[in-house]
Short mmCIF file of C-alpha atoms in Angstrom, two decimals:
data_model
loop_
_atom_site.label_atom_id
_atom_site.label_comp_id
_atom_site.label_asym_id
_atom_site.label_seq_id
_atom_site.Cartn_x
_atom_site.Cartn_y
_atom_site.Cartn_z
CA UNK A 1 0.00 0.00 0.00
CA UNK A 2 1.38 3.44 -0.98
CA UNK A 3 2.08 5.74 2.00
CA UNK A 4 -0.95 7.79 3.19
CA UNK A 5 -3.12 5.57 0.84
CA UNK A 6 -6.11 4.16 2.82
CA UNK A 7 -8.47 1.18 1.89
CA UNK A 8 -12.18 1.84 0.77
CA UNK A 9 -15.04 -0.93 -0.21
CA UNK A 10 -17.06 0.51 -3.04
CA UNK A 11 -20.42 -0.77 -4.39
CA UNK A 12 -21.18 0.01 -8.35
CA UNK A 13 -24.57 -0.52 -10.37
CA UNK A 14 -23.35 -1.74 -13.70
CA UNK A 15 -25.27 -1.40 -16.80
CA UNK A 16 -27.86 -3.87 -16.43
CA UNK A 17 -28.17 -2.90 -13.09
CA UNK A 18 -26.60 -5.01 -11.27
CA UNK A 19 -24.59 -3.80 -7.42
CA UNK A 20 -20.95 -4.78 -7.88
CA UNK A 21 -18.74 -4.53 -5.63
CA UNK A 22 -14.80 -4.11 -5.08
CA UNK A 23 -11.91 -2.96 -3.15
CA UNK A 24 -9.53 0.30 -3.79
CA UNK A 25 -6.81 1.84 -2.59
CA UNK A 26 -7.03 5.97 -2.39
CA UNK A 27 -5.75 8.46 -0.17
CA UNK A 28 -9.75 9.43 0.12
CA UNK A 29 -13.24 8.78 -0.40
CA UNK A 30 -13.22 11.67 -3.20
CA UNK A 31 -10.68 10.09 -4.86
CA UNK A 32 -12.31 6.34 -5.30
CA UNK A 33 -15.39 8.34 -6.30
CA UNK A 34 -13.03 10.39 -9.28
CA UNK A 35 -11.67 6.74 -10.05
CA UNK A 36 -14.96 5.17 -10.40
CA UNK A 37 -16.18 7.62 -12.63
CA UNK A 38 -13.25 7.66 -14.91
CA UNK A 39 -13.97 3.98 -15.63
CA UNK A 40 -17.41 4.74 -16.52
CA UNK A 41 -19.33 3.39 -13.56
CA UNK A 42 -21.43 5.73 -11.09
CA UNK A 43 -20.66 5.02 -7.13
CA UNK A 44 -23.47 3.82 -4.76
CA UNK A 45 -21.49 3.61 -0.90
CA UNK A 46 -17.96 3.73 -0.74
CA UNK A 47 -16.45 2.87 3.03
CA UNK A 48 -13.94 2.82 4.80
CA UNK A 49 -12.16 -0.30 5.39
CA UNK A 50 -10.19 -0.82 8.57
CA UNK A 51 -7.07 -2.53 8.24
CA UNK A 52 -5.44 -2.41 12.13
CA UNK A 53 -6.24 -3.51 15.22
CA UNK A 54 -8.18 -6.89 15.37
CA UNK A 55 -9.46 -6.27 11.91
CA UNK A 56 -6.32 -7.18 10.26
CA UNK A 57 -5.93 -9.84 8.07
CA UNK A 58 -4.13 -12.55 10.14
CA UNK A 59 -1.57 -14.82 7.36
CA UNK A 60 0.42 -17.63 8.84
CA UNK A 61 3.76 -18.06 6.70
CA UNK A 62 3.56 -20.91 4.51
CA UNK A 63 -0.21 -21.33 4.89
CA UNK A 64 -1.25 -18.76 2.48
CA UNK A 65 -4.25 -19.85 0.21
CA UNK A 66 -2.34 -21.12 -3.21
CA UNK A 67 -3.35 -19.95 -6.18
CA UNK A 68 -3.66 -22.93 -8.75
CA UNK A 69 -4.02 -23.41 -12.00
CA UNK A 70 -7.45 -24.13 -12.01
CA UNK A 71 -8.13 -20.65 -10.44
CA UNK A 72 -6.23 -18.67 -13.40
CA UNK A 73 -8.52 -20.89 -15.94
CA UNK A 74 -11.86 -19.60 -14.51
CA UNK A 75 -10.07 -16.09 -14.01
CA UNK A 76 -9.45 -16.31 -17.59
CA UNK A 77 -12.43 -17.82 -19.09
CA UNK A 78 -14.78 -15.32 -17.43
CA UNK A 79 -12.91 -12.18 -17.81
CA UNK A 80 -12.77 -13.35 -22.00
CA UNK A 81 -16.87 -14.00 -21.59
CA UNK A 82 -16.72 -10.25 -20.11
CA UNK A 83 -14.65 -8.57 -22.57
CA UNK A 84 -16.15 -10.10 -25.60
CA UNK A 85 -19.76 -8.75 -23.65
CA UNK A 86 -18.09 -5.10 -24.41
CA UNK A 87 -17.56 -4.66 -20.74
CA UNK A 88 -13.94 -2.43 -20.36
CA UNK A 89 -11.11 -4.38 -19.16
CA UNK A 90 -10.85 -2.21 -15.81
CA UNK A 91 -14.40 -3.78 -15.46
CA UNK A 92 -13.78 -7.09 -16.29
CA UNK A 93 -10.79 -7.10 -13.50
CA UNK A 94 -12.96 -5.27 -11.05
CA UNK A 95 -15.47 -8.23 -11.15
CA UNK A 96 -13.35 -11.09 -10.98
CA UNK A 97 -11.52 -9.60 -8.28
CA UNK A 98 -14.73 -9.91 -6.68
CA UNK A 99 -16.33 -12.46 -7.26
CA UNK A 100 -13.28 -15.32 -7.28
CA UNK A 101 -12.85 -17.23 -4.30
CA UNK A 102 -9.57 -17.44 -3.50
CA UNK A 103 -8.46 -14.63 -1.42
CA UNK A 104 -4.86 -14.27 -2.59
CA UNK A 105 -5.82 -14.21 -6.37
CA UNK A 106 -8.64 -11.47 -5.55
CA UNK A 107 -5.56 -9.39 -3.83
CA UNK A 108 -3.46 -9.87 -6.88
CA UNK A 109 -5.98 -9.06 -9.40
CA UNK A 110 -6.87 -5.55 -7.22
CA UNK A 111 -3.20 -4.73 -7.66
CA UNK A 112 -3.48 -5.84 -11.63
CA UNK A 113 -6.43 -3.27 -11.80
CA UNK A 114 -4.93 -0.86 -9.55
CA UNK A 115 -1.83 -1.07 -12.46
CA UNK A 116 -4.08 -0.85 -15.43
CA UNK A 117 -6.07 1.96 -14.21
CA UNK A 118 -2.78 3.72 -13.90
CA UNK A 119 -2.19 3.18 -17.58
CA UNK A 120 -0.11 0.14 -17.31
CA UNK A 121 -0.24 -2.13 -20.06
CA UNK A 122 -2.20 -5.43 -18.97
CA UNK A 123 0.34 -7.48 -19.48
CA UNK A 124 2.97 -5.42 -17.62
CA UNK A 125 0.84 -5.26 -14.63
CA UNK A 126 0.46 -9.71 -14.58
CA UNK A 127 4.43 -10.02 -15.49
CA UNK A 128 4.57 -7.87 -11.86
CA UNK A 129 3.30 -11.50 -10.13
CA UNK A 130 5.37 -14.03 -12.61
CA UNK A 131 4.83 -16.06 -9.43
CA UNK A 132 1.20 -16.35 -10.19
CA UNK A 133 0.99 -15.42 -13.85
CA UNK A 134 2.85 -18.32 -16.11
CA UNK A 135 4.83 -17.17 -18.75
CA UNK A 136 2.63 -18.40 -21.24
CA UNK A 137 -0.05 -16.00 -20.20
CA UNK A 138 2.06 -12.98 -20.13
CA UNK A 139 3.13 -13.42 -23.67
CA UNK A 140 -0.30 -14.77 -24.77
CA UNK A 141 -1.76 -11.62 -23.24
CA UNK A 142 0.85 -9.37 -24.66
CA UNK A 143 0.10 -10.74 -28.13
CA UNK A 144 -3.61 -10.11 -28.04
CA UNK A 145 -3.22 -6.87 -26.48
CA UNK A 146 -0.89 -6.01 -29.39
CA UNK A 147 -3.05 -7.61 -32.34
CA UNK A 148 -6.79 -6.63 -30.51
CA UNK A 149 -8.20 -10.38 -29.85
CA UNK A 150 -7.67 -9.88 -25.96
CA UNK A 151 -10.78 -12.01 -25.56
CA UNK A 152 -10.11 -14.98 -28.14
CA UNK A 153 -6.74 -15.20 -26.48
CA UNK A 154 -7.85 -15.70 -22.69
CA UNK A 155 -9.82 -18.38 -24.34
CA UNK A 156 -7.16 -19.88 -25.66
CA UNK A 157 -5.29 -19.49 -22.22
CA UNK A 158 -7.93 -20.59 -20.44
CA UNK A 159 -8.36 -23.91 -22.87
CA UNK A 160 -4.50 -24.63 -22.15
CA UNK A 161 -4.46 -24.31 -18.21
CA UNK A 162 -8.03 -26.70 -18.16
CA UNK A 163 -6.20 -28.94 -20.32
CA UNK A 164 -2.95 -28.94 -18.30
CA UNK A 165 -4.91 -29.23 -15.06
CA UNK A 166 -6.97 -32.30 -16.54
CA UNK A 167 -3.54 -33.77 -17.19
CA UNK A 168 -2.18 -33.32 -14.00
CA UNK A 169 -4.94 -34.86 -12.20
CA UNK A 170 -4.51 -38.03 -14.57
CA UNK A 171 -0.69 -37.92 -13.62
CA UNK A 172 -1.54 -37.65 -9.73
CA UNK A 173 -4.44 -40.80 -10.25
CA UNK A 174 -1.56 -42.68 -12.04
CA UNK A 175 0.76 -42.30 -8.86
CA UNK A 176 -1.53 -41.86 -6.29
CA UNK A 177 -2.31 -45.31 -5.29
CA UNK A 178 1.28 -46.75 -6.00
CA UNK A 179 2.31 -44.17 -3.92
CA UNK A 180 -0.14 -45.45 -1.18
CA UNK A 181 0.07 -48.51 -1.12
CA UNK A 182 4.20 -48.44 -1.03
CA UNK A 183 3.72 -46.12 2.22
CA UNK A 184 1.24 -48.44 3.84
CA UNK A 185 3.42 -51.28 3.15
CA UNK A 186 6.48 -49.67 4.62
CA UNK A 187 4.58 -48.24 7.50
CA UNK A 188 2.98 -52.02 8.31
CA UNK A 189 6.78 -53.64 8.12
CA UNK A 190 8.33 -51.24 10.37
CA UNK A 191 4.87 -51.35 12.60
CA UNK A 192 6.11 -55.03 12.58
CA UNK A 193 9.69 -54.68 13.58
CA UNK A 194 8.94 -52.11 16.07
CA UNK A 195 5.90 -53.82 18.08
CA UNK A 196 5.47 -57.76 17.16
CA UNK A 197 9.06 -58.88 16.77
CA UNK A 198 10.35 -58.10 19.80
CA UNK A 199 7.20 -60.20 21.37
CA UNK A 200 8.00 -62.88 19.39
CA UNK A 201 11.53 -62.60 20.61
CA UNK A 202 11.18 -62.39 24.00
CA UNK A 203 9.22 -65.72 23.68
CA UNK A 204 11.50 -67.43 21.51
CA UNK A 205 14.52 -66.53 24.02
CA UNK A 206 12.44 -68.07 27.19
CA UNK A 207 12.42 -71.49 25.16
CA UNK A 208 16.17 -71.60 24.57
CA UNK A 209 17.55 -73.53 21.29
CA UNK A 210 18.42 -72.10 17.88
CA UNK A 211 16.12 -70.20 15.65
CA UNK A 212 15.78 -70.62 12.19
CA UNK A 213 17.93 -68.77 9.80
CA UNK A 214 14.94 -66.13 9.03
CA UNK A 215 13.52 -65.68 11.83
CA UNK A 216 17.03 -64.65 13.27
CA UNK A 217 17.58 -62.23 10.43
CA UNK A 218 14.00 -60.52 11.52
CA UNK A 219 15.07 -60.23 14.93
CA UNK A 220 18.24 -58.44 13.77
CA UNK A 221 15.98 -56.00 12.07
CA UNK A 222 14.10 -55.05 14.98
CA UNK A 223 17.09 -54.74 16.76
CA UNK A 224 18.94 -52.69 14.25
CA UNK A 225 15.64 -50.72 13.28
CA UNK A 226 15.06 -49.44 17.20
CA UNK A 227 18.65 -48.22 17.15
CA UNK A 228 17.95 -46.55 13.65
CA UNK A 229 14.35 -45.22 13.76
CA UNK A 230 15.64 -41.98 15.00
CA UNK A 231 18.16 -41.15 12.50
CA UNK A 232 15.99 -42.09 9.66
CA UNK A 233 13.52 -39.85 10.64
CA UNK A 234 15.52 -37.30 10.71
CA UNK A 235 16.99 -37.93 8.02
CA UNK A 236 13.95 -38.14 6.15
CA UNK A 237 12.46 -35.05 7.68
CA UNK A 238 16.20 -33.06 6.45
CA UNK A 239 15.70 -34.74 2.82
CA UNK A 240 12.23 -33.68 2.63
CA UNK A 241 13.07 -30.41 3.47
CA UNK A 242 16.59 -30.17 1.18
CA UNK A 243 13.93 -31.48 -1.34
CA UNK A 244 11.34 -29.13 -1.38
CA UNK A 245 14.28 -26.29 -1.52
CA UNK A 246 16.15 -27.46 -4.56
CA UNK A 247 14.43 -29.84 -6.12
CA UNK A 248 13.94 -27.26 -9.55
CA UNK A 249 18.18 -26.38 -9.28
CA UNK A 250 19.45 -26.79 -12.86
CA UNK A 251 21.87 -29.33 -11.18
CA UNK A 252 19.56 -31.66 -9.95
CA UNK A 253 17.25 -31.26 -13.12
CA UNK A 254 20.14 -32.28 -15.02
CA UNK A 255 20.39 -35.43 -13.58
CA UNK A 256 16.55 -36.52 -12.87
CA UNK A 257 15.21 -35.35 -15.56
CA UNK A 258 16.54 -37.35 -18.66
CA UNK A 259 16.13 -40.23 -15.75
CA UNK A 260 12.64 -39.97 -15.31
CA UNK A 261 11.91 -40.53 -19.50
CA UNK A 262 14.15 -43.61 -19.09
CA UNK A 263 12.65 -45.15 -15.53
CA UNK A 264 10.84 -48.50 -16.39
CA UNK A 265 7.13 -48.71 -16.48
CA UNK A 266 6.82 -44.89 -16.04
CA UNK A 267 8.76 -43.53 -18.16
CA UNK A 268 6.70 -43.80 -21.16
CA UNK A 269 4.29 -41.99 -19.27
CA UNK A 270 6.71 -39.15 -18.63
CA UNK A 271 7.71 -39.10 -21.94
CA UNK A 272 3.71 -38.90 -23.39
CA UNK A 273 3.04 -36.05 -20.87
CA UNK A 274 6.14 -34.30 -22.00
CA UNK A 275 5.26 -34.41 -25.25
CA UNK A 276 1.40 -33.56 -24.76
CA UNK A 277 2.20 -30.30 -23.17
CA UNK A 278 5.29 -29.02 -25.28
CA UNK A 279 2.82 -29.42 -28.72
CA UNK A 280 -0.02 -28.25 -26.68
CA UNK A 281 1.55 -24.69 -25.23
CA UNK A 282 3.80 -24.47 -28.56
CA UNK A 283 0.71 -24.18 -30.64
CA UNK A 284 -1.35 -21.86 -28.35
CA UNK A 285 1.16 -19.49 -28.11
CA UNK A 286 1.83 -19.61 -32.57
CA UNK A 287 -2.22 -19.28 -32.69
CA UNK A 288 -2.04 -16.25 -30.52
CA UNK A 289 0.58 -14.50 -32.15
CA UNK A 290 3.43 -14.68 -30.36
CA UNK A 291 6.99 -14.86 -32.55
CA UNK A 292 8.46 -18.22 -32.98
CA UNK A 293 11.45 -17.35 -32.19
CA UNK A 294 9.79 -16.17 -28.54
CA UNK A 295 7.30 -19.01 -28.13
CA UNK A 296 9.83 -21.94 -28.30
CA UNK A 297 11.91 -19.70 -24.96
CA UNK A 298 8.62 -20.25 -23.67
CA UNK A 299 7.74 -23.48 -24.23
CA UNK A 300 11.13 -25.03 -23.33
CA UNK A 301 10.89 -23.44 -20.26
CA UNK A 302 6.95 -24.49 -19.47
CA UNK A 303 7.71 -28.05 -20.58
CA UNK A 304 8.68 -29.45 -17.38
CA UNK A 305 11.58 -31.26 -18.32
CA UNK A 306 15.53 -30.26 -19.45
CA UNK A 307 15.32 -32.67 -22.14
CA UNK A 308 12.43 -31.00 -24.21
CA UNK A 309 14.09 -27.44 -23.26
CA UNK A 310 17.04 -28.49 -24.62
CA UNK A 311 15.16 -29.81 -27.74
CA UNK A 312 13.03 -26.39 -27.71
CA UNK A 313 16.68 -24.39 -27.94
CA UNK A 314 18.25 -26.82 -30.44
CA UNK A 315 15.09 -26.03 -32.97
CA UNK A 316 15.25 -22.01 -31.48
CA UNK A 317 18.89 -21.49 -32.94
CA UNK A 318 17.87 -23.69 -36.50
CA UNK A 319 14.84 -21.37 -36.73
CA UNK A 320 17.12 -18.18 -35.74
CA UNK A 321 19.89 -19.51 -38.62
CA UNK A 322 16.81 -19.97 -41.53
CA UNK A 323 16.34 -23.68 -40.80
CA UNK A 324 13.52 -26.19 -40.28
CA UNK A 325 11.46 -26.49 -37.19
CA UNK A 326 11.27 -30.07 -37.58
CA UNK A 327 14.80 -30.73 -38.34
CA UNK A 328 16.38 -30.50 -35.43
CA UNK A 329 13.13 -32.47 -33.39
CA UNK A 330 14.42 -35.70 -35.39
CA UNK A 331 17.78 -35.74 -33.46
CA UNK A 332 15.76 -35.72 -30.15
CA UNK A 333 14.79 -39.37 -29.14
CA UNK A 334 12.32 -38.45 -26.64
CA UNK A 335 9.79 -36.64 -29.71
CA UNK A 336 8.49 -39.96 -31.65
CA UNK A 337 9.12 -39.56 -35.23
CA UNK A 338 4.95 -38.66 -35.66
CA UNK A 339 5.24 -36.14 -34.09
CA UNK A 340 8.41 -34.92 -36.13
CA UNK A 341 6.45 -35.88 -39.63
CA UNK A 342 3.43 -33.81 -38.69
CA UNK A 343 5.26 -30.45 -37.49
CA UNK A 344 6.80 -30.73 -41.13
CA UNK A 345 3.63 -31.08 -42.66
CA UNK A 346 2.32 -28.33 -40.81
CA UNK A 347 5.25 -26.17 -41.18
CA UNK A 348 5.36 -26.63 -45.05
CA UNK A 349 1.95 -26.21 -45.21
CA UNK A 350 1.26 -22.98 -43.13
CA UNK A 351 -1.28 -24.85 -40.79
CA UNK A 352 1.44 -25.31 -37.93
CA UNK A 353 -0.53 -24.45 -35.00
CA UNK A 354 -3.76 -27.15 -36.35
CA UNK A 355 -1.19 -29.80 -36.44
CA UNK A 356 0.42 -28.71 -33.03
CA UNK A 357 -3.10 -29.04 -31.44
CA UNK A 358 -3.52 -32.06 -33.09
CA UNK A 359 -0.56 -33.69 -31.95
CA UNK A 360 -1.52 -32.27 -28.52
CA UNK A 361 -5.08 -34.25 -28.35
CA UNK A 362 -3.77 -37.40 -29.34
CA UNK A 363 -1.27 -37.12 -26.62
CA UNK A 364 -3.20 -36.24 -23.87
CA UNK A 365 -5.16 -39.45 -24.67
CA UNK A 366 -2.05 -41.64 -24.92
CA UNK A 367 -1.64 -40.28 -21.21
CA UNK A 368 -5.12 -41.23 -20.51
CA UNK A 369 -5.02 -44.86 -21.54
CA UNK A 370 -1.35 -45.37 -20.72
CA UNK A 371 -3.05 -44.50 -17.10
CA UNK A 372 -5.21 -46.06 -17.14
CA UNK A 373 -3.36 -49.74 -18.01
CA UNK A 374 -0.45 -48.40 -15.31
CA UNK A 375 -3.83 -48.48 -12.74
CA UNK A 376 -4.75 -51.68 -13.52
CA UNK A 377 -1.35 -53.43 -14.21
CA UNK A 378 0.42 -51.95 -10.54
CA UNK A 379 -2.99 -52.51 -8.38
CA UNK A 380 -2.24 -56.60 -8.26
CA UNK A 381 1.63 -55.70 -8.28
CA UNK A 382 1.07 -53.91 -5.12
CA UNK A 383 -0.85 -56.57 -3.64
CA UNK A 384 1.03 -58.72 -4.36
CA UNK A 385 4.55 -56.85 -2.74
CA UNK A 386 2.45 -55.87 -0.20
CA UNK A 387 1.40 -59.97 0.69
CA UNK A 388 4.84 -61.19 0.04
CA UNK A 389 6.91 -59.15 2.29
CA UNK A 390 3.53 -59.40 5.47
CA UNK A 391 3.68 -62.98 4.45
CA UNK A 392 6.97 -63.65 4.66
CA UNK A 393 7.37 -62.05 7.95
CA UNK A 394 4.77 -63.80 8.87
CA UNK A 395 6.10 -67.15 8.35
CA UNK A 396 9.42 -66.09 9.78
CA UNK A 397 7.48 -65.45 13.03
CA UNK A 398 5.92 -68.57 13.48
CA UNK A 399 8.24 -71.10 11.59
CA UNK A 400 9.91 -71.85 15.44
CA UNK A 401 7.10 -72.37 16.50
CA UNK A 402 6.48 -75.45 14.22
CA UNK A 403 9.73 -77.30 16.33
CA UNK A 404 8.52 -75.93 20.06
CA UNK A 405 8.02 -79.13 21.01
CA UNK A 406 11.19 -80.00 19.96
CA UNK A 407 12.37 -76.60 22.09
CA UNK A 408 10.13 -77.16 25.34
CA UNK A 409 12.22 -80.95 24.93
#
């Protein structure tokens, strides 16, 4: 907030009548009135808002609401349905502002507004929050703004970020119940080791003799695993936390990433999503308008992996030079030589962005059915890793007590 500047909640009748209301920042009520007006919109009440005391917005670090991507695709979708209405963009950002849900979106918008109404360029005022705004919007805004389709561009933006968020969430049903299963199954062995060994051992040490060859190498477990519990969770906790820090460092991308297109069973799946989004943002970003040249930055950068960036730069400098697009795609094993064929066919024949999108959909339903035979080819996997190592501890347990007669003798 700028100093002296004061908080006010305004309510507006628009033109069909409607109250809207909204947030701004003014040194004065006069001056939210003189700012209401310039947009075109006549004030009802304008208050006061207090923002000390035990009014104040209480935020806990690292709780903040998160804005997602789903949020920027409704942001988008109804500020193009408003726009393309004739309402004025100031408008457009006034309602949204209101009317989304999430509360740290609605404060980033009012300072997007508050930008724009001081005759910053739209897409100036979202590069301000690259933390919220992708990349991909910027530009895709900055090319509407520039060629006058700011509408059928937000479309298009919000068509990308539904699509990406539909294939995240087949991604995260894909590893969700691998995931959960392997942590129940670790949790249930070293419930084991912890709790029911050490019964079993205490009993097996009362009847004297020797134990069998597994049943001994549980019992070292437990032992070793009580000495160890500690460190490993700390260790865990530290890793977690080192994790979450530098997990995007160029360093560590270097090495995981071409991993994760190689990794067995998965990696296909990696690859497929890879693919699916590079084609999909590439030709969004050509459809809007944005340069080549620009676009492939972009899309190397939003592709989630090192090995399509690198691709993306490779075909960036043949472009720069007078080259083919597709040329230097063929010398990258993780883009399937379809995929190569049809960007030539669409470069050559002027339709790149069609062919781009096509590539796209059939991609994002090679995800969908490679997830859904990954479901239904790990689910008896698990079960059956899951029964094997219970079972076998299971059977270490009990196999003295098939000789305790031969013990109690």
């Amino acid at each position: 907030m700028a100093e002296g500047a004061k908080t006010f909640e305004y309510a507006v009748r628009d033109r069909e009548g409607k109250i809207v209301k909204g947030r701004l920042e003014a040194a004065d009520q006069a001056a939210v009135a003189n700012k209401l007006r310039a947009i075109g919109v006549a004030p009802v009440s304008i208050e006061e808002v207090a923002t000390g005391g035990l009014n104040a917005e209480i935020r806990i670090p690292g709780l903040a609401e998160r804005i997602k991507q789903k949020d920027l695709a409704i942001m988008a979708r109804q500020m193009a349905t408003m726009i393309n209405s004739g309402l004025s963009l100031l408008r457009a950002l006034t309602i949204v502002a209101e009317q989304t849900e999430n509360k740290a979106l609605a404060r980033t918008l009012a300072q997007v507004r508050n930008d724009v109404e001081a005759g910053i360029a739209f897409s100036t005022a979202l590069a301000k929050h690259e933390q919220v705004f992708p990349p991909l919007m910027i530009n895709m805004v900055k090319a509407g703004e520039v060629g006058g389709f700011l509408d059928q561009v937000l479309v298009s933006v919000a068509d990308n970020l539904e699509s990406e968020v539909k294939l995240r969430g087949q991604i995260k049903s894909a590893m969700t119940y691998p995931v959960v299963v392997f942590v129940i199954a670790i949790l249930a062995t070293v419930g084991m080791l912890l709790f029911i060994v050490p019964v079993f051992e205490n009993m097996f040490a009362d009847l004297g003799g020797q134990l069998p060859a597994p049943t001994r190498f549980l019992v070292m477990l437990s032992r070793g695993l009580k000495w160890a519990i500690g460190p490993i969770v700390a260790g865990l906790v530290l890793f977690v936390w080192w994790w979450a820090k530098h997990k995007n460092d160029r360093a560590i991308r270097e090495r995981l990433d071409p991993w994760k297109l190689r990794v067995p069973v998965f990696g296909k799946l990696f690859q497929k999503v890879a693919v699916a989004r590079f084609t999909r943002n590439f030709g969004t970003m050509i459809r809007a308008g944005v340069p080549i040249l620009q676009a492939l930055d972009i899309v190397g950068e939003t592709s989630g992996n090192l090995v399509l960036e690198k691709a993306a730069h490779a075909v960036q400098e043949s472009v720069r030079s007078g080259q083919s697009l597709a040329g230097p795609l063929a010398m990258q094993p993780v883009f399937p030589p379809m995929v190569v064929q049809m960007m030539a066919v669409g470069e050559d024949t002027g339709a790149l962005d069609s062919m781009l999108e096509k590539v796209a959909q059939f991609y994002d339903q090679e995800v969908e059915a490679t997830t859904e035979q990954l479901t239904s080819l790990i689910e008896p996997l698990m079960i059956v890793v899951i029964g094997g190592i219970v079972g076998g501890m299971i059977v270490a347990l009990y196999l003295p007590i098939f000789s305790m007669f031969d013990l109690v003798s």
